[in-house]
Amino acid sequence: MRILVTGANGYLGKGVVKQLLDDGIEVVATDFGDNLIDKRSEIKCADLFNVDDPYEYFGKPDAVLHMAWRDGFVHKSVNHINDLPKHYKFLCKIIESGCKQVACMGSMHEIGFYEGSINESTPCNPQSLYGISKNALRELLDLKCKENKTIFQWLRGFYIVGNTEDGSSIFSKIVQAAHKGQKEFPFTMGLNQFDFLDYDVFCKYVADSVEQREINGAINICSGRPEKLADRVERFIKENRFDIKLDYGKFPDRPYDSKAIWGDDFKIRMIEKSKRLEKQ
């Protein structure tokens, strides 16, 4: 199986590319740069939005995993809206040229303010430019893939816990602060509950989802359970033995963040079960 991974040089992309390669998948990795991309892959640096025939250019992949996205942690960036038609046009070219499977990285921020477990049928009411753009792309691709009889997988990510500096999540920022010798880290009250998934597990779930074609549509890349933000961050600091303390109450919670939200993990559990059976 030959999979094109866009955004391969990003914080998430680098780990997913490595996992796919470890699984024996032929990977074509693309981004603006390549310093973080596993060199076992076929690397083709490019501006996706200016490739005339991406399906031919990237060697007629069996599937595309679209992880490229600008300003993912800047939820109010206007680039989300400006880039939306470019993402759609790029993926339409891929689909129309003959690619039979499209997987795209989504976000729980498509849902908006919601309390409880999110499943495939949960209504979306996004509250940020980031969420609005992701949700619009999901709906557009769903229509396009149905028209072209293309397999469509929307991989809805939640909160990812990683212990490297090259990221913009709260966990990456704590790593950065600890390495700088900071003793305190400004924080919210940390009472909201979210669905957290360790980085390596996230990469495995994404790779496993794209490597199969039986379970499709919206797939939650999640743990399936909520945990208080303060508890997970305190545990993260302890796990990594950082000499830093949280300075609670320095920042307010974002108004569009839910008090308790997590993913229904039924689909990913079925994918993982099938994967285990294949190995037996």
mmCIF file of C-alpha atoms in Angstrom:
data_model
loop_
_atom_site.group_PDB
_atom_site.id
_atom_site.type_symbol
_atom_site.label_atom_id
_atom_site.label_comp_id
_atom_site.label_asym_id
_atom_site.label_seq_id
_atom_site.Cartn_x
_atom_site.Cartn_y
_atom_site.Cartn_z
ATOM 1 C CA MET A 1 0.000 0.000 0.000
ATOM 2 C CA ARG A 2 1.322 3.425 -0.993
ATOM 3 C CA ILE A 3 0.155 6.328 1.191
ATOM 4 C CA LEU A 4 0.777 10.024 0.583
ATOM 5 C CA VAL A 5 1.127 11.922 3.870
ATOM 6 C CA THR A 6 0.861 15.708 3.707
ATOM 7 C CA GLY A 7 2.127 17.836 6.579
ATOM 8 C CA ALA A 8 4.706 15.096 7.141
ATOM 9 C CA ASN A 9 7.243 17.454 8.702
ATOM 10 C CA GLY A 10 4.822 18.652 11.364
ATOM 11 C CA TYR A 11 4.551 17.702 15.028
ATOM 12 C CA LEU A 12 1.913 15.050 14.321
ATOM 13 C CA GLY A 13 2.955 14.158 10.794
ATOM 14 C CA LYS A 14 6.471 13.040 11.724
ATOM 15 C CA GLY A 15 5.180 10.448 14.192
ATOM 16 C CA VAL A 16 2.477 9.104 11.891
ATOM 17 C CA VAL A 17 4.971 8.724 9.016
ATOM 18 C CA LYS A 18 7.302 6.736 11.297
ATOM 19 C CA GLN A 19 4.461 4.487 12.443
ATOM 20 C CA LEU A 20 3.316 3.794 8.875
ATOM 21 C CA LEU A 21 6.870 2.916 7.866
ATOM 22 C CA ASP A 22 7.264 0.643 10.907
ATOM 23 C CA ASP A 23 4.091 -1.116 9.746
ATOM 24 C CA GLY A 24 5.655 -1.818 6.353
ATOM 25 C CA ILE A 25 3.692 0.805 4.419
ATOM 26 C CA GLU A 26 5.235 2.599 1.424
ATOM 27 C CA VAL A 27 5.090 6.297 2.374
ATOM 28 C CA VAL A 28 5.382 9.368 0.175
ATOM 29 C CA ALA A 29 5.968 12.230 2.621
ATOM 30 C CA THR A 30 5.499 15.870 1.675
ATOM 31 C CA ASP A 31 5.809 19.249 3.384
ATOM 32 C CA PHE A 32 7.706 22.508 2.872
ATOM 33 C CA GLY A 33 10.728 21.099 4.726
ATOM 34 C CA ASP A 34 12.010 17.644 5.601
ATOM 35 C CA ASN A 35 14.199 17.930 8.713
ATOM 36 C CA LEU A 36 11.774 15.915 10.876
ATOM 37 C CA ILE A 37 10.648 13.371 8.262
ATOM 38 C CA ASP A 38 11.777 9.753 8.578
ATOM 39 C CA LYS A 39 14.293 9.246 5.778
ATOM 40 C CA ARG A 40 12.950 5.769 5.017
ATOM 41 C CA SER A 41 10.057 7.477 3.237
ATOM 42 C CA GLU A 42 10.038 8.903 -0.284
ATOM 43 C CA ILE A 43 10.292 12.621 0.449
ATOM 44 C CA LYS A 44 8.954 15.196 -2.009
ATOM 45 C CA CYS A 45 8.971 18.762 -0.690
ATOM 46 C CA ALA A 46 6.313 20.851 -2.378
ATOM 47 C CA ASP A 47 3.709 23.585 -2.063
ATOM 48 C CA LEU A 48 0.604 21.404 -2.297
ATOM 49 C CA PHE A 49 -1.597 24.225 -3.440
ATOM 50 C CA ASN A 50 0.536 24.825 -6.545
ATOM 51 C CA VAL A 51 0.916 21.261 -7.829
ATOM 52 C CA ASP A 52 -1.090 20.888 -11.037
ATOM 53 C CA ASP A 53 -1.690 17.131 -10.842
ATOM 54 C CA PRO A 54 -0.800 15.946 -7.315
ATOM 55 C CA TYR A 55 -1.962 12.383 -7.981
ATOM 56 C CA GLU A 56 0.605 11.968 -10.761
ATOM 57 C CA TYR A 57 3.258 14.093 -9.051
ATOM 58 C CA PHE A 58 3.206 11.946 -5.909
ATOM 59 C CA GLY A 59 3.276 8.667 -7.802
ATOM 60 C CA LYS A 60 -0.403 7.644 -7.841
ATOM 61 C CA PRO A 61 -0.841 6.820 -4.145
ATOM 62 C CA ASP A 62 -3.457 4.286 -3.046
ATOM 63 C CA ALA A 63 -4.493 6.662 -0.281
ATOM 64 C CA VAL A 64 -3.816 10.202 0.891
ATOM 65 C CA LEU A 65 -3.574 11.136 4.560
ATOM 66 C CA HIS A 66 -4.037 14.908 4.645
ATOM 67 C CA MET A 67 -2.457 16.323 7.805
ATOM 68 C CA ALA A 68 -1.198 19.618 6.388
ATOM 69 C CA TRP A 69 -2.788 22.578 8.181
ATOM 70 C CA ARG A 70 -1.496 26.018 9.056
ATOM 71 C CA ASP A 71 -1.924 27.704 12.482
ATOM 72 C CA GLY A 72 -3.583 24.688 14.063
ATOM 73 C CA PHE A 73 -3.110 26.026 17.589
ATOM 74 C CA VAL A 74 -4.105 29.611 16.721
ATOM 75 C CA HIS A 75 -7.847 29.083 16.648
ATOM 76 C CA LYS A 76 -8.740 32.646 15.624
ATOM 77 C CA SER A 77 -6.249 32.855 12.729
ATOM 78 C CA VAL A 78 -7.894 34.037 9.504
ATOM 79 C CA ASN A 79 -5.609 31.638 7.629
ATOM 80 C CA HIS A 80 -8.040 28.842 8.465
ATOM 81 C CA ILE A 81 -10.694 30.530 6.328
ATOM 82 C CA ASN A 82 -8.305 31.717 3.624
ATOM 83 C CA ASP A 83 -6.746 28.270 3.186
ATOM 84 C CA LEU A 84 -10.002 26.297 3.230
ATOM 85 C CA PRO A 85 -10.709 26.482 -0.544
ATOM 86 C CA LYS A 86 -7.061 25.592 -1.222
ATOM 87 C CA HIS A 87 -7.262 22.415 0.866
ATOM 88 C CA TYR A 88 -10.519 21.481 -0.851
ATOM 89 C CA LYS A 89 -9.144 22.135 -4.349
ATOM 90 C CA PHE A 90 -6.013 20.066 -3.654
ATOM 91 C CA LEU A 91 -8.028 17.096 -2.388
ATOM 92 C CA CYS A 92 -10.525 17.381 -5.246
ATOM 93 C CA LYS A 93 -7.635 17.061 -7.725
ATOM 94 C CA ILE A 94 -6.456 13.914 -5.922
ATOM 95 C CA ILE A 95 -9.944 12.401 -5.890
ATOM 96 C CA GLU A 96 -10.779 13.274 -9.502
ATOM 97 C CA SER A 97 -7.468 11.824 -10.724
ATOM 98 C CA GLY A 98 -8.288 8.425 -9.286
ATOM 99 C CA CYS A 99 -7.183 8.135 -5.644
ATOM 100 C CA LYS A 100 -9.642 5.732 -4.005
ATOM 101 C CA GLN A 101 -9.109 6.600 -0.337
ATOM 102 C CA VAL A 102 -8.938 9.979 1.358
ATOM 103 C CA ALA A 103 -8.221 10.348 5.077
ATOM 104 C CA CYS A 104 -8.107 13.795 6.623
ATOM 105 C CA MET A 105 -7.099 14.989 10.083
ATOM 106 C CA GLY A 106 -10.007 16.519 11.918
ATOM 107 C CA SER A 107 -10.463 18.038 15.366
ATOM 108 C CA MET A 108 -12.859 17.858 18.284
ATOM 109 C CA HIS A 109 -13.090 21.646 17.923
ATOM 110 C CA GLU A 110 -15.468 21.023 14.990
ATOM 111 C CA ILE A 111 -18.086 20.111 17.583
ATOM 112 C CA GLY A 112 -18.025 23.400 19.444
ATOM 113 C CA PHE A 113 -19.391 23.746 22.982
ATOM 114 C CA TYR A 114 -20.721 20.342 23.968
ATOM 115 C CA GLU A 115 -20.774 18.272 27.131
ATOM 116 C CA GLY A 116 -20.523 14.511 27.031
ATOM 117 C CA SER A 117 -19.353 11.821 24.639
ATOM 118 C CA ILE A 118 -18.918 12.677 20.940
ATOM 119 C CA ASN A 119 -19.859 10.095 18.320
ATOM 120 C CA GLU A 120 -20.240 10.163 14.551
ATOM 121 C CA SER A 121 -23.740 11.627 14.785
ATOM 122 C CA THR A 122 -23.013 14.409 17.284
ATOM 123 C CA PRO A 123 -24.097 17.749 15.743
ATOM 124 C CA CYS A 124 -21.313 20.212 14.960
ATOM 125 C CA ASN A 125 -21.558 23.849 16.017
ATOM 126 C CA PRO A 126 -17.948 25.107 15.916
ATOM 127 C CA GLN A 127 -17.075 28.246 17.888
ATOM 128 C CA SER A 128 -13.728 29.232 16.338
ATOM 129 C CA LEU A 129 -12.346 29.909 12.871
ATOM 130 C CA TYR A 130 -10.284 26.741 13.217
ATOM 131 C CA GLY A 131 -13.305 24.606 14.068
ATOM 132 C CA ILE A 132 -15.484 26.225 11.404
ATOM 133 C CA SER A 133 -12.888 25.578 8.695
ATOM 134 C CA LYS A 134 -12.237 21.977 9.718
ATOM 135 C CA ASN A 135 -15.945 21.223 9.851
ATOM 136 C CA ALA A 136 -16.569 22.847 6.467
ATOM 137 C CA LEU A 137 -13.788 20.756 4.905
ATOM 138 C CA ARG A 138 -15.290 17.612 6.457
ATOM 139 C CA GLU A 139 -18.696 18.325 4.931
ATOM 140 C CA LEU A 140 -17.261 19.268 1.538
ATOM 141 C CA LEU A 141 -15.101 16.140 1.339
ATOM 142 C CA ASP A 142 -17.946 13.917 2.433
ATOM 143 C CA LEU A 143 -19.982 15.104 -0.564
ATOM 144 C CA LYS A 144 -17.066 14.902 -2.980
ATOM 145 C CA CYS A 145 -16.074 11.383 -1.936
ATOM 146 C CA LYS A 146 -19.658 10.125 -2.214
ATOM 147 C CA GLU A 147 -19.914 11.571 -5.730
ATOM 148 C CA ASN A 148 -16.706 9.796 -6.769
ATOM 149 C CA LYS A 149 -17.242 6.565 -4.788
ATOM 150 C CA THR A 150 -14.075 7.321 -2.828
ATOM 151 C CA ILE A 151 -13.474 5.937 0.657
ATOM 152 C CA PHE A 152 -13.577 8.817 3.120
ATOM 153 C CA GLN A 153 -12.114 8.770 6.629
ATOM 154 C CA TRP A 154 -12.306 11.794 8.898
ATOM 155 C CA LEU A 155 -9.853 11.242 11.755
ATOM 156 C CA ARG A 156 -11.106 13.413 14.607
ATOM 157 C CA GLY A 157 -8.262 14.212 16.984
ATOM 158 C CA PHE A 158 -8.649 15.173 20.627
ATOM 159 C CA TYR A 159 -5.928 16.227 23.107
ATOM 160 C CA ILE A 160 -2.502 14.741 22.409
ATOM 161 C CA VAL A 161 0.119 14.346 25.128
ATOM 162 C CA GLY A 162 3.717 14.502 23.903
ATOM 163 C CA ASN A 163 6.957 15.312 25.706
ATOM 164 C CA THR A 164 8.940 17.092 22.980
ATOM 165 C CA GLU A 165 9.513 20.813 22.462
ATOM 166 C CA ASP A 166 8.480 20.908 18.796
ATOM 167 C CA GLY A 167 4.799 21.556 19.274
ATOM 168 C CA SER A 168 2.342 24.193 20.436
ATOM 169 C CA SER A 169 0.209 22.196 22.874
ATOM 170 C CA ILE A 170 0.267 22.938 26.583
ATOM 171 C CA PHE A 171 2.435 19.853 27.074
ATOM 172 C CA SER A 172 5.060 21.065 24.583
ATOM 173 C CA LYS A 173 5.015 24.483 26.231
ATOM 174 C CA ILE A 174 5.648 22.908 29.636
ATOM 175 C CA VAL A 175 8.593 20.988 28.177
ATOM 176 C CA GLN A 176 9.956 24.231 26.725
ATOM 177 C CA ALA A 177 9.510 26.057 30.049
ATOM 178 C CA ALA A 178 11.128 23.253 32.053
ATOM 179 C CA HIS A 179 14.129 23.142 29.729
ATOM 180 C CA LYS A 180 14.539 26.910 30.174
ATOM 181 C CA GLY A 181 14.687 26.434 33.927
ATOM 182 C CA GLN A 182 11.332 28.049 34.757
ATOM 183 C CA LYS A 183 9.984 27.063 38.153
ATOM 184 C CA GLU A 184 6.370 28.099 37.581
ATOM 185 C CA PHE A 185 4.041 27.704 34.618
ATOM 186 C CA PRO A 186 1.023 30.039 34.273
ATOM 187 C CA PHE A 187 -2.139 27.975 34.031
ATOM 188 C CA THR A 188 -5.923 28.058 34.139
ATOM 189 C CA MET A 189 -7.762 26.487 37.062
ATOM 190 C CA GLY A 190 -7.595 23.235 35.057
ATOM 191 C CA LEU A 191 -11.095 22.063 35.992
ATOM 192 C CA ASN A 192 -12.292 21.223 32.478
ATOM 193 C CA GLN A 193 -12.269 17.552 31.512
ATOM 194 C CA PHE A 194 -10.914 16.429 28.141
ATOM 195 C CA ASP A 195 -9.987 13.273 26.242
ATOM 196 C CA PHE A 196 -6.203 12.784 26.364
ATOM 197 C CA LEU A 197 -4.165 10.384 24.254
ATOM 198 C CA ASP A 198 -0.411 9.797 24.440
ATOM 199 C CA TYR A 199 1.483 10.800 21.296
ATOM 200 C CA ASP A 200 2.656 7.312 20.316
ATOM 201 C CA VAL A 201 -0.834 5.864 20.770
ATOM 202 C CA PHE A 202 -2.293 8.687 18.670
ATOM 203 C CA CYS A 203 0.150 7.918 15.846
ATOM 204 C CA LYS A 204 -0.684 4.219 16.015
ATOM 205 C CA TYR A 205 -4.436 4.847 15.902
ATOM 206 C CA VAL A 206 -4.117 7.184 12.894
ATOM 207 C CA ALA A 207 -1.892 4.722 11.016
ATOM 208 C CA ASP A 208 -4.140 1.752 11.824
ATOM 209 C CA SER A 209 -7.220 3.676 10.642
ATOM 210 C CA VAL A 210 -5.695 4.551 7.262
ATOM 211 C CA GLU A 211 -4.236 1.075 6.723
ATOM 212 C CA GLN A 212 -7.757 -0.417 6.615
ATOM 213 C CA ARG A 213 -10.853 0.381 4.509
ATOM 214 C CA GLU A 214 -13.716 -1.344 6.306
ATOM 215 C CA ILE A 215 -14.408 1.255 9.011
ATOM 216 C CA ASN A 216 -14.835 4.721 7.538
ATOM 217 C CA GLY A 217 -16.537 8.075 8.055
ATOM 218 C CA ALA A 218 -15.755 10.024 11.214
ATOM 219 C CA ILE A 219 -13.356 8.036 13.412
ATOM 220 C CA ASN A 220 -12.513 9.427 16.832
ATOM 221 C CA ILE A 221 -8.793 9.174 17.561
ATOM 222 C CA CYS A 222 -9.319 9.172 21.293
ATOM 223 C CA SER A 223 -9.053 7.354 24.618
ATOM 224 C CA GLY A 224 -12.817 7.226 25.148
ATOM 225 C CA ARG A 225 -12.745 8.745 28.642
ATOM 226 C CA PRO A 226 -12.496 12.227 30.197
ATOM 227 C CA GLU A 227 -9.822 13.412 32.599
ATOM 228 C CA LYS A 228 -9.493 16.730 34.427
ATOM 229 C CA LEU A 229 -6.933 18.960 32.702
ATOM 230 C CA ALA A 230 -5.141 19.768 35.960
ATOM 231 C CA ASP A 231 -4.809 16.076 36.826
ATOM 232 C CA ARG A 232 -3.349 15.169 33.434
ATOM 233 C CA VAL A 233 -0.887 18.064 33.411
ATOM 234 C CA GLU A 234 0.254 17.365 36.992
ATOM 235 C CA ARG A 235 0.751 13.729 36.047
ATOM 236 C CA PHE A 236 2.688 14.785 32.931
ATOM 237 C CA ILE A 237 5.049 16.896 35.049
ATOM 238 C CA LYS A 238 5.561 13.988 37.449
ATOM 239 C CA GLU A 239 6.090 11.446 34.630
ATOM 240 C CA ASN A 240 8.823 13.602 33.129
ATOM 241 C CA ARG A 241 10.335 14.589 36.501
ATOM 242 C CA PHE A 242 10.173 18.282 35.712
ATOM 243 C CA ASP A 243 11.037 20.748 38.480
ATOM 244 C CA ILE A 244 8.167 23.086 37.678
ATOM 245 C CA LYS A 245 4.854 23.918 39.350
ATOM 246 C CA LEU A 246 1.566 25.072 37.883
ATOM 247 C CA ASP A 247 0.559 28.632 38.756
ATOM 248 C CA TYR A 248 -3.208 28.125 38.873
ATOM 249 C CA GLY A 249 -5.680 30.808 37.846
ATOM 250 C CA LYS A 250 -3.312 32.964 35.799
ATOM 251 C CA PHE A 251 -5.342 32.432 32.610
ATOM 252 C CA PRO A 252 -9.101 32.142 32.124
ATOM 253 C CA ASP A 253 -10.622 29.148 30.355
ATOM 254 C CA ARG A 254 -11.466 29.761 26.712
ATOM 255 C CA PRO A 255 -15.208 30.569 26.500
ATOM 256 C CA TYR A 256 -15.770 27.909 23.823
ATOM 257 C CA ASP A 257 -14.075 25.089 25.749
ATOM 258 C CA SER A 258 -16.522 22.520 27.066
ATOM 259 C CA LYS A 259 -16.576 21.609 30.750
ATOM 260 C CA ALA A 260 -16.379 17.892 29.981
ATOM 261 C CA ILE A 261 -15.995 16.416 26.489
ATOM 262 C CA TRP A 262 -14.592 13.127 25.230
ATOM 263 C CA GLY A 263 -14.767 10.806 22.242
ATOM 264 C CA ASP A 264 -16.794 7.656 21.716
ATOM 265 C CA ASP A 265 -14.038 5.145 20.974
ATOM 266 C CA PHE A 266 -16.231 2.385 19.484
ATOM 267 C CA LYS A 267 -14.789 2.651 15.946
ATOM 268 C CA ILE A 268 -11.147 2.840 16.975
ATOM 269 C CA ARG A 269 -11.636 -0.143 19.291
ATOM 270 C CA MET A 270 -13.048 -2.132 16.366
ATOM 271 C CA ILE A 271 -10.091 -1.134 14.179
ATOM 272 C CA GLU A 272 -7.603 -2.136 16.885
ATOM 273 C CA LYS A 273 -9.396 -5.432 17.469
ATOM 274 C CA SER A 274 -9.228 -6.235 13.749
ATOM 275 C CA LYS A 275 -5.532 -5.317 13.742
ATOM 276 C CA ARG A 276 -4.828 -7.724 16.609
ATOM 277 C CA LEU A 277 -6.700 -10.528 14.882
ATOM 278 C CA GLU A 278 -4.633 -10.014 11.723
ATOM 279 C CA LYS A 279 -1.449 -10.629 13.711
ATOM 280 C CA GLN A 280 -2.671 -13.892 15.255
#
